Amino acid sequence: MPRTVRHRAARQGMNTGIADGHNLGWKLAWVARGWAHEALLESYQDERGPVGRRNAARSMETGIGSSGESALAADFGVTYSSAVIAGGHTGELPFEDIGQRARPGSRAPHAWVDVQGKRLSTIDLFDGRLTLLIGAAGEAWRAAAAALPAGPPIQVLTVGTDVFDPTGTLTERYRLADDGAVLVRPDGYVTWSSETASYDAAETLHAAFAQTLGESIPQADRLVSVA
């Protein structure tokens, strides 16, 4: 096996293993604590199984990754179904979209923000909890979050109050309108978004919350992004 192929195989194996652990770790912990339904564990195989098989096959292909685009897409451009219950699917974002847009099923993009006087990446905001990012006029979503069932940790961050976006990058990449909202899982994947507040914000957010935690939802009623 050529040295370049061995190096790529090692890198892809490491990246895949880290992403596997990040995906499964929070799900196991939350189910064990009674914060999520056991069905959430089934989403691990749905989300990560195809990725592992695909990356294992790609690591043996000598023509992949010479430009860097295919390798980056394979490692970081993975998308999941916007439903996290059984039956999800995986795919890839176009290379130019990786890390640029907050789409349900994709990794939440990086943007530099100010939080309590500290410069942080948005990536650092999500670990260990659900995070609901809302626009400056998103109080309907904050009220809806306050009405969610007790248990799983969830933080609500208002842009312009809790999180400051000095360059506008967060607002652009998350497509976050003044009354919009984006829900991010503890592993940094976007699970749902809405460009505007709806008249039934409480019901809408509750459905997104339940789906994120593995509650079984009929196929016809599965929540998808309205962005």
XYZ file of N, CA and C in Angstrom:
681
model
N 0.841 -1.189 0.000
C 0.000 0.000 0.000
C 0.883 1.249 0.000
N 0.687 2.187 -0.936
C 1.510 3.395 -0.976
C 1.414 4.181 0.324
N 2.513 4.892 0.661
C 2.550 5.634 1.916
C 1.434 6.659 2.004
N 1.137 7.386 0.897
C 0.092 8.400 0.937
C -1.271 7.790 1.239
N -1.507 6.588 0.728
C -2.771 5.910 0.999
C -2.843 5.511 2.460
N -1.707 5.015 3.024
C -1.691 4.641 4.439
C -1.956 5.849 5.319
N -1.348 6.992 4.983
C -1.547 8.193 5.790
C -2.996 8.659 5.726
N -3.583 8.603 4.530
C -4.972 9.018 4.402
C -5.890 8.072 5.166
N -5.599 6.774 5.090
C -6.409 5.798 5.812
C -6.336 6.041 7.308
N -5.133 6.352 7.821
C -4.984 6.612 9.254
C -5.748 7.864 9.655
N -5.645 8.908 8.836
C -6.332 10.162 9.162
C -7.844 9.982 9.137
N -8.336 9.326 8.089
C -9.775 9.121 8.001
C -10.274 8.224 9.121
N -9.476 7.219 9.469
C -9.879 6.344 10.568
C -9.961 7.097 11.884
N -8.986 7.975 12.129
C -9.004 8.768 13.356
C -10.190 9.718 13.380
N -10.391 10.457 12.291
C -11.502 11.406 12.243
C -12.851 10.704 12.383
N -12.972 9.557 11.727
C -14.218 8.808 11.800
C -14.472 8.320 13.216
N -13.432 7.798 13.881
C -13.584 7.306 15.244
C -13.959 8.402 16.220
N -13.338 9.567 16.083
C -13.661 10.693 16.970
C -15.108 11.119 16.772
N -15.535 11.224 15.514
C -16.912 11.621 15.233
C -17.899 10.564 15.733
N -17.526 9.281 15.617
C -18.381 8.212 16.148
C -18.580 8.378 17.655
N -17.476 8.597 18.371
C -17.551 8.741 19.815
C -18.358 9.953 20.230
N -18.190 11.047 19.513
C -18.930 12.269 19.829
C -20.418 12.067 19.595
N -20.758 11.351 18.532
C -22.152 11.093 18.208
C -22.812 10.210 19.253
N -22.121 9.145 19.626
C -22.724 8.157 20.531
C -22.659 8.568 21.992
N -21.612 9.291 22.377
C -21.398 9.591 23.790
C -22.550 10.327 24.440
N -22.995 11.420 23.813
C -24.063 12.186 24.448
C -25.380 11.422 24.438
N -25.589 10.586 23.411
C -26.828 9.818 23.334
C -26.897 8.776 24.457
N -25.789 8.068 24.673
C -25.749 7.094 25.770
C -25.979 7.770 27.109
N -25.297 8.891 27.332
C -25.410 9.599 28.612
C -26.837 10.091 28.844
N -27.457 10.624 27.833
C -28.790 11.189 28.019
C -29.848 10.108 28.196
N -29.698 8.993 27.491
C -30.632 7.884 27.697
C -30.449 7.300 29.095
N -29.191 7.137 29.530
C -28.926 6.590 30.860
C -29.500 7.472 31.965
N -29.513 8.786 31.744
C -30.029 9.730 32.734
C -31.544 9.921 32.637
N -32.155 9.264 31.682
C -33.590 9.405 31.517
C -33.998 10.677 30.805
N -33.069 11.329 30.139
C -33.362 12.574 29.439
C -33.838 12.341 28.018
N -33.575 11.160 27.467
C -33.915 10.866 26.084
C -34.500 9.459 25.991
N -35.241 9.234 24.927
C -35.855 7.940 24.681
C -34.800 6.963 24.178
N -34.967 5.681 24.496
C -34.001 4.672 24.053
C -33.881 4.614 22.537
N -34.920 5.007 21.844
C -34.871 4.992 20.376
C -33.787 5.913 19.838
N -33.359 6.877 20.635
C -32.293 7.766 20.189
C -31.022 6.985 19.866
N -30.788 5.889 20.596
C -29.584 5.097 20.368
C -29.579 4.468 18.975
N -30.767 4.193 18.442
C -30.832 3.605 17.107
C -30.299 4.570 16.044
N -30.372 5.859 16.327
C -29.920 6.831 15.341
C -28.414 6.791 15.149
N -27.680 6.221 16.114
C -26.230 6.128 15.957
C -25.869 5.304 14.727
N -26.476 4.131 14.601
C -26.197 3.279 13.444
C -26.688 3.935 12.163
N -27.840 4.557 12.220
C -28.378 5.219 11.032
C -27.457 6.335 10.554
N -26.911 7.097 11.496
C -26.103 8.249 11.136
C -24.655 7.898 10.839
N -24.063 7.053 11.664
C -22.629 6.822 11.549
C -22.248 5.565 10.777
N -23.138 4.580 10.709
C -22.812 3.353 9.995
C -22.417 3.586 8.548
N -23.244 4.295 7.778
C -22.884 4.553 6.376
C -21.599 5.359 6.236
N -21.347 6.255 7.187
C -20.135 7.070 7.130
C -18.897 6.193 7.295
N -18.930 5.291 8.276
C -17.802 4.411 8.508
C -17.513 3.516 7.323
N -18.558 2.946 6.733
C -18.358 2.063 5.580
C -17.823 2.839 4.383
N -18.367 4.023 4.167
C -17.913 4.827 3.040
C -16.463 5.270 3.216
N -16.114 5.730 4.428
C -14.749 6.202 4.655
C -13.741 5.064 4.594
N -14.138 3.876 5.041
C -13.243 2.723 4.939
C -12.942 2.409 3.482
N -13.961 2.484 2.640
C -13.753 2.221 1.211
C -12.924 3.328 0.574
N -13.186 4.567 0.945
C -12.465 5.687 0.341
C -10.994 5.711 0.730
N -10.701 5.224 1.930
C -9.311 5.266 2.378
C -8.402 4.400 1.528
N -8.976 3.487 0.752
C -8.185 2.599 -0.098
C -8.086 3.089 -1.535
N -8.729 4.202 -1.844
C -8.741 4.695 -3.215
C -7.612 5.698 -3.412
N -6.710 5.399 -4.308
C -5.535 6.246 -4.497
C -5.864 7.573 -5.147
N -6.992 7.692 -5.840
C -7.298 8.924 -6.557
C -8.113 9.915 -5.772
N -8.459 9.597 -4.513
C -9.321 10.467 -3.730
C -8.492 11.396 -2.861
N -8.877 12.656 -2.836
C -8.291 13.575 -1.866
C -7.093 14.343 -2.356
N -6.706 14.234 -3.641
C -5.524 14.939 -4.102
C -5.694 16.446 -4.010
N -6.907 16.952 -4.195
C -7.145 18.386 -4.108
C -7.517 18.824 -2.713
N -7.809 17.886 -1.830
C -8.238 18.213 -0.485
C -9.740 18.324 -0.358
N -10.439 18.535 -1.453
C -11.868 18.761 -1.367
C -12.637 17.501 -0.985
N -12.328 16.378 -1.641
C -13.055 15.146 -1.351
C -12.809 14.684 0.073
N -11.553 14.796 0.529
C -11.230 14.367 1.882
C -11.947 15.228 2.915
N -11.970 16.538 2.699
C -12.627 17.431 3.645
C -14.125 17.178 3.675
N -14.705 16.973 2.510
C -16.134 16.688 2.456
C -16.456 15.386 3.175
N -15.593 14.387 3.000
C -15.831 13.090 3.637
C -15.731 13.181 5.147
N -14.800 14.003 5.648
C -14.579 14.084 7.086
C -15.545 15.037 7.789
N -15.865 16.170 7.148
C -16.614 17.211 7.843
C -17.913 17.611 7.144
N -18.148 17.121 5.950
C -19.346 17.509 5.220
C -20.479 16.519 5.319
N -20.407 15.595 6.276
C -21.445 14.589 6.440
C -22.746 15.257 6.884
N -23.843 14.857 6.294
C -25.146 15.342 6.727
C -26.014 14.172 7.163
N -26.822 14.415 8.171
C -27.754 13.409 8.664
C -29.169 13.834 8.300
N -30.097 12.908 8.480
C -31.492 13.267 8.346
C -31.830 14.299 9.410
N -32.778 15.188 9.110
C -33.182 16.171 10.106
C -33.926 15.509 11.254
N -34.409 14.282 11.068
C -34.947 13.482 12.157
C -33.824 12.644 12.732
N -33.718 12.594 14.052
C -32.641 11.818 14.648
C -33.117 10.451 15.103
N -34.351 10.087 14.788
C -34.833 8.762 15.127
C -34.487 7.802 13.996
N -34.784 6.515 14.176
C -34.393 5.500 13.199
C -34.903 5.866 11.814
N -34.086 5.589 10.822
C -34.470 5.857 9.454
C -33.756 7.039 8.848
N -32.769 7.584 9.554
C -32.018 8.711 9.020
C -31.159 8.286 7.840
N -30.627 9.280 7.136
C -29.755 8.974 6.014
C -28.558 9.902 6.067
N -27.530 9.551 5.361
C -26.331 10.374 5.341
C -26.006 10.803 3.936
N -25.187 11.817 3.822
C -24.771 12.298 2.522
C -23.644 13.288 2.712
N -23.396 14.100 1.714
C -22.351 15.106 1.793
C -22.889 16.448 1.356
N -22.423 17.487 2.014
C -22.687 18.834 1.539
C -21.760 19.126 0.361
N -22.176 20.003 -0.547
C -21.225 20.475 -1.553
C -20.017 21.089 -0.857
N -18.838 20.913 -1.437
C -17.616 21.378 -0.786
C -17.701 22.850 -0.390
N -18.275 23.681 -1.266
C -18.303 25.113 -0.994
C -19.244 25.468 0.150
N -20.148 24.547 0.552
C -21.101 24.821 1.623
C -20.651 24.318 2.988
N -19.551 23.553 3.023
C -19.118 22.984 4.298
C -18.759 24.098 5.271
N -19.416 24.090 6.414
C -19.139 25.078 7.440
C -19.684 26.454 7.149
N -20.494 26.592 6.091
C -20.976 27.917 5.692
C -22.444 28.157 6.016
N -23.218 27.098 6.179
C -24.643 27.261 6.426
C -25.122 26.293 7.492
N -26.047 26.789 8.328
C -26.622 25.943 9.385
C -27.858 25.246 8.831
N -27.662 24.080 8.267
C -28.766 23.296 7.726
C -29.074 22.148 8.677
N -30.353 21.875 8.933
C -30.678 20.706 9.752
C -30.031 19.448 9.181
N -29.318 18.737 10.040
C -28.594 17.546 9.627
C -27.123 17.793 9.386
N -26.691 19.054 9.348
C -25.287 19.370 9.101
C -24.635 19.924 10.372
N -23.314 19.965 10.362
C -22.586 20.551 11.482
C -22.898 22.041 11.571
N -23.064 22.512 12.805
C -23.269 23.937 13.016
C -21.999 24.686 12.616
N -22.114 25.745 11.840
C -20.926 26.450 11.351
C -20.179 27.194 12.456
N -18.906 27.405 12.208
C -18.093 28.241 13.091
C -18.348 29.713 12.784
N -18.400 30.513 13.831
C -18.403 31.969 13.695
C -17.838 32.527 14.999
N -17.036 33.555 14.905
C -16.515 34.202 16.109
C -17.592 35.076 16.723
N -17.819 34.892 18.030
C -18.822 35.681 18.752
C -18.236 36.164 20.067
N -18.905 37.127 20.679
C -18.515 37.631 22.000
C -19.548 37.187 23.018
N -19.079 36.507 24.074
C -19.953 36.044 25.144
C -19.337 36.468 26.471
N -20.045 37.321 27.195
C -19.559 37.826 28.483
C -18.146 38.382 28.373
N -17.920 39.123 27.309
C -16.636 39.775 27.117
C -15.533 38.888 26.584
N -15.840 37.635 26.266
C -14.842 36.708 25.753
C -15.138 36.380 24.286
N -14.072 36.287 23.504
C -14.206 35.887 22.100
C -14.206 34.375 22.019
N -15.290 33.811 21.514
C -15.446 32.369 21.429
C -15.909 31.982 20.033
N -15.672 30.714 19.702
C -16.276 30.148 18.511
C -17.662 29.631 18.875
N -18.581 29.732 17.943
C -19.900 29.160 18.184
C -19.798 27.670 18.520
N -18.787 26.996 17.996
C -18.616 25.562 18.258
C -18.485 25.287 19.752
N -17.915 26.242 20.495
C -17.705 26.069 21.929
C -18.971 26.272 22.744
N -20.050 26.669 22.115
C -21.284 26.953 22.845
C -22.156 25.723 23.052
N -21.917 24.649 22.300
C -22.913 23.582 22.196
C -22.657 22.360 23.074
N -21.445 22.126 23.499
C -21.090 20.867 24.154
C -21.887 20.645 25.435
N -22.465 19.452 25.576
C -23.111 19.045 26.819
C -24.552 19.463 26.980
N -25.134 20.126 25.986
C -26.500 20.616 26.141
C -27.129 20.851 24.769
N -28.430 20.978 24.760
C -29.112 21.507 23.586
C -28.999 23.022 23.622
N -28.835 23.623 22.475
C -28.715 25.075 22.413
C -29.713 25.617 21.403
N -30.513 26.569 21.865
C -31.457 27.246 20.990
C -30.954 28.668 20.778
N -30.481 28.931 19.570
C -30.074 30.278 19.191
C -31.280 30.999 18.614
N -31.558 32.202 19.123
C -32.712 32.947 18.639
C -32.305 34.369 18.281
N -33.062 34.977 17.381
C -32.805 36.343 16.998
C -33.242 37.327 18.068
N -32.946 38.589 17.822
C -33.216 39.633 18.809
C -34.700 39.754 19.152
N -35.581 39.380 18.217
C -37.019 39.457 18.442
C -37.635 38.071 18.601
N -36.857 37.152 19.123
C -37.306 35.767 19.230
C -37.857 35.371 20.582
N -38.498 36.295 21.276
C -38.999 35.987 22.614
C -40.047 34.876 22.614
N -40.774 34.729 21.506
C -41.749 33.635 21.442
C -41.049 32.286 21.576
N -39.844 32.177 20.987
C -39.088 30.922 21.106
C -38.547 30.742 22.514
N -38.124 31.827 23.161
C -37.647 31.715 24.550
C -38.777 31.249 25.463
N -39.965 31.805 25.280
C -41.106 31.379 26.077
C -41.441 29.917 25.799
N -41.327 29.521 24.537
C -41.599 28.123 24.177
C -40.589 27.195 24.835
N -39.323 27.607 24.886
C -38.289 26.788 25.522
C -38.539 26.642 27.015
N -39.049 27.696 27.643
C -39.330 27.643 29.076
C -40.448 26.653 29.398
N -41.276 26.355 28.414
C -42.393 25.436 28.624
C -42.041 23.988 28.285
N -40.812 23.723 27.866
C -40.417 22.363 27.525
C -40.333 21.499 28.777
N -40.491 20.183 28.640
C -40.389 19.288 29.799
C -39.041 19.409 30.489
N -39.057 19.280 31.804
C -37.820 19.354 32.573
C -36.960 18.127 32.295
N -35.653 18.286 32.484
C -34.729 17.165 32.319
C -33.499 17.542 31.540
N -33.551 17.395 30.209
C -32.354 17.657 29.408
C -31.913 19.116 29.526
N -30.625 19.352 29.658
C -30.148 20.739 29.715
C -30.311 21.426 28.380
N -30.913 22.603 28.411
C -31.079 23.396 27.201
C -30.813 24.852 27.542
N -30.025 25.492 26.726
C -29.760 26.907 26.912
C -30.347 27.680 25.742
N -30.849 28.857 26.048
C -31.397 29.742 25.022
C -30.487 30.962 24.949
N -29.953 31.226 23.775
C -29.028 32.329 23.580
C -29.600 33.292 22.553
N -29.816 34.530 22.993
C -30.343 35.562 22.104
C -29.192 36.347 21.502
N -29.181 36.433 20.180
C -28.155 37.209 19.500
C -28.402 38.697 19.785
N -27.368 39.362 20.255
C -27.481 40.764 20.609
C -27.675 40.999 22.087
N -27.974 39.915 22.844
C -28.129 40.019 24.299
C -27.175 39.067 25.010
N -27.289 37.774 24.685
C -26.418 36.760 25.297
C -25.175 36.512 24.455
N -25.344 36.597 23.171
C -24.262 36.357 22.219
C -24.194 37.552 21.264
N -23.016 38.134 21.154
C -22.854 39.283 20.269
C -22.120 38.844 19.005
N -22.620 39.333 17.891
C -22.158 38.933 16.566
C -21.546 40.148 15.873
N -20.318 40.519 16.237
C -19.764 41.791 15.756
C -19.563 41.873 14.252
N -19.334 40.741 13.607
C -19.081 40.767 12.160
C -20.302 40.366 11.337
N -21.360 39.906 11.995
C -22.539 39.444 11.271
C -22.404 38.047 10.704
N -21.298 37.373 11.006
C -21.057 36.036 10.441
C -22.044 35.014 10.973
N -22.321 35.077 12.272
C -23.280 34.135 12.857
C -24.644 34.298 12.190
N -25.115 35.522 12.117
C -26.430 35.782 11.532
C -26.499 35.281 10.093
N -25.425 35.486 9.344
C -25.403 35.056 7.950
C -25.352 33.541 7.825
N -24.422 32.892 8.543
C -24.250 31.447 8.386
C -25.399 30.651 8.988
N -26.041 31.207 10.014
C -27.161 30.512 10.638
C -28.495 30.973 10.063
N -28.430 31.908 9.105
C -29.636 32.463 8.485
C -30.655 32.819 9.567
N -30.185 33.534 10.561
C -30.975 33.803 11.756
C -31.630 35.177 11.658
N -32.888 35.193 11.274
C -33.648 36.435 11.232
C -33.962 36.891 12.656
N -34.509 38.104 12.783
C -34.768 38.664 14.101
C -35.664 37.776 14.960
N -36.636 37.100 14.331
C -37.518 36.232 15.101
C -37.314 34.759 14.733
N -36.132 34.436 14.216
C -35.817 33.060 13.852
C -35.205 32.278 14.997
N -34.979 30.991 14.757
C -34.414 30.118 15.782
C -33.691 28.950 15.129
N -32.633 28.479 15.792
C -31.866 27.317 15.343
C -31.590 26.444 16.564
N -31.897 25.159 16.478
C -31.673 24.219 17.571
C -30.486 23.324 17.232
N -29.508 23.269 18.142
C -28.271 22.526 17.910
C -28.103 21.452 18.980
N -27.728 20.240 18.547
C -27.508 19.119 19.458
C -26.187 19.274 20.201
N -25.986 18.482 21.256
C -24.714 18.549 21.997
C -23.492 18.172 21.179
N -23.672 17.422 20.084
C -22.531 17.081 19.245
C -22.297 18.114 18.149
N -22.994 19.259 18.239
C -22.759 20.333 17.300
C -23.474 20.198 15.971
N -24.463 19.316 15.887
C -25.237 19.174 14.663
C -26.575 19.902 14.794
N -26.928 20.623 13.756
C -28.199 21.331 13.729
C -29.323 20.317 13.568
N -30.324 20.405 14.427
C -31.420 19.452 14.353
C -32.712 20.067 13.828
N -32.808 21.401 13.851
C -34.039 22.064 13.403
C -33.783 23.555 13.312
N -34.525 24.226 12.431
C -34.428 25.681 12.365
C -35.719 26.264 11.821
N -35.929 27.529 12.112
C -37.086 28.241 11.594
C -36.671 29.683 11.326
N -37.044 30.191 10.183
C -36.663 31.560 9.843
C -37.484 32.595 10.594
N -38.703 32.229 10.995
C -39.566 33.172 11.694
C -40.287 32.464 12.834
N -40.795 33.268 13.766
C -41.598 32.720 14.853
C -42.989 32.416 14.320
N -43.519 31.261 14.679
C -44.856 30.886 14.229
C -45.854 31.136 15.354
N -47.123 31.156 14.998
C -48.152 31.393 16.006
C -48.212 30.254 17.014
N -47.751 29.063 16.614
C -47.736 27.905 17.515
C -46.298 27.551 17.884
N -45.523 28.551 18.299
C -44.103 28.348 18.599
C -43.900 27.261 19.647
N -44.753 27.231 20.672
C -44.588 26.239 21.733
C -44.759 24.823 21.197
N -45.790 24.618 20.390
C -46.027 23.284 19.824
C -44.921 22.900 18.850
N -44.492 23.855 18.034
C -43.448 23.590 17.051
C -42.135 23.213 17.721
N -41.740 23.991 18.730
C -40.475 23.703 19.401
C -40.559 22.404 20.197
N -41.703 22.126 20.794
C -41.859 20.876 21.535
C -41.680 19.677 20.606
N -42.212 19.760 19.387
C -42.055 18.669 18.434
C -40.594 18.495 18.043
N -39.877 19.609 17.834
C -38.456 19.534 17.500
C -37.660 18.950 18.655
N -37.986 19.354 19.858
C -37.332 18.870 21.071
C -37.529 17.362 21.211
N -38.777 16.907 21.070
C -39.078 15.483 21.204
C -38.370 14.666 20.145
N -38.369 15.157 18.921
C -37.724 14.434 17.828
C -36.226 14.326 18.061
N -35.618 15.398 18.535
C -34.185 15.400 18.810
C -33.820 14.373 19.871
N -34.732 14.110 20.792
C -34.464 13.171 21.880
C -34.941 11.758 21.579
N -35.310 11.498 20.328
C -35.598 10.129 19.920
C -37.031 9.690 20.076
N -37.939 10.614 20.393
C -39.340 10.226 20.515
C -39.869 9.849 19.149
N -40.567 8.744 19.090
C -41.063 8.255 17.808
C -42.125 9.192 17.269
N -41.932 9.614 16.011
C -42.864 10.501 15.334
C -43.213 9.877 13.994
N -44.497 9.750 13.660
C -44.867 9.164 12.366
C -44.165 9.866 11.219
N -43.820 9.102 10.185
C -43.063 9.643 9.064
C -43.695 10.907 8.505
N -45.010 10.925 8.361
C -45.676 12.074 7.759
C -45.580 13.311 8.625
N -45.353 13.112 9.921
C -45.333 14.241 10.845
C -43.932 14.650 11.259
N -42.904 14.035 10.678
C -41.549 14.393 11.076
C -41.255 15.845 10.746
N -40.600 16.485 11.692
C -40.322 17.904 11.544
C -39.115 18.110 10.653
N -39.198 19.030 9.751
C -38.072 19.396 8.916
C -37.871 20.890 9.008
N -36.759 21.340 8.520
C -36.472 22.771 8.536
C -37.479 23.514 7.676
N -37.871 24.676 8.165
C -38.704 25.542 7.333
C -37.872 26.681 6.786
N -36.556 26.593 6.976
C -35.675 27.648 6.471
C -35.357 27.399 5.009
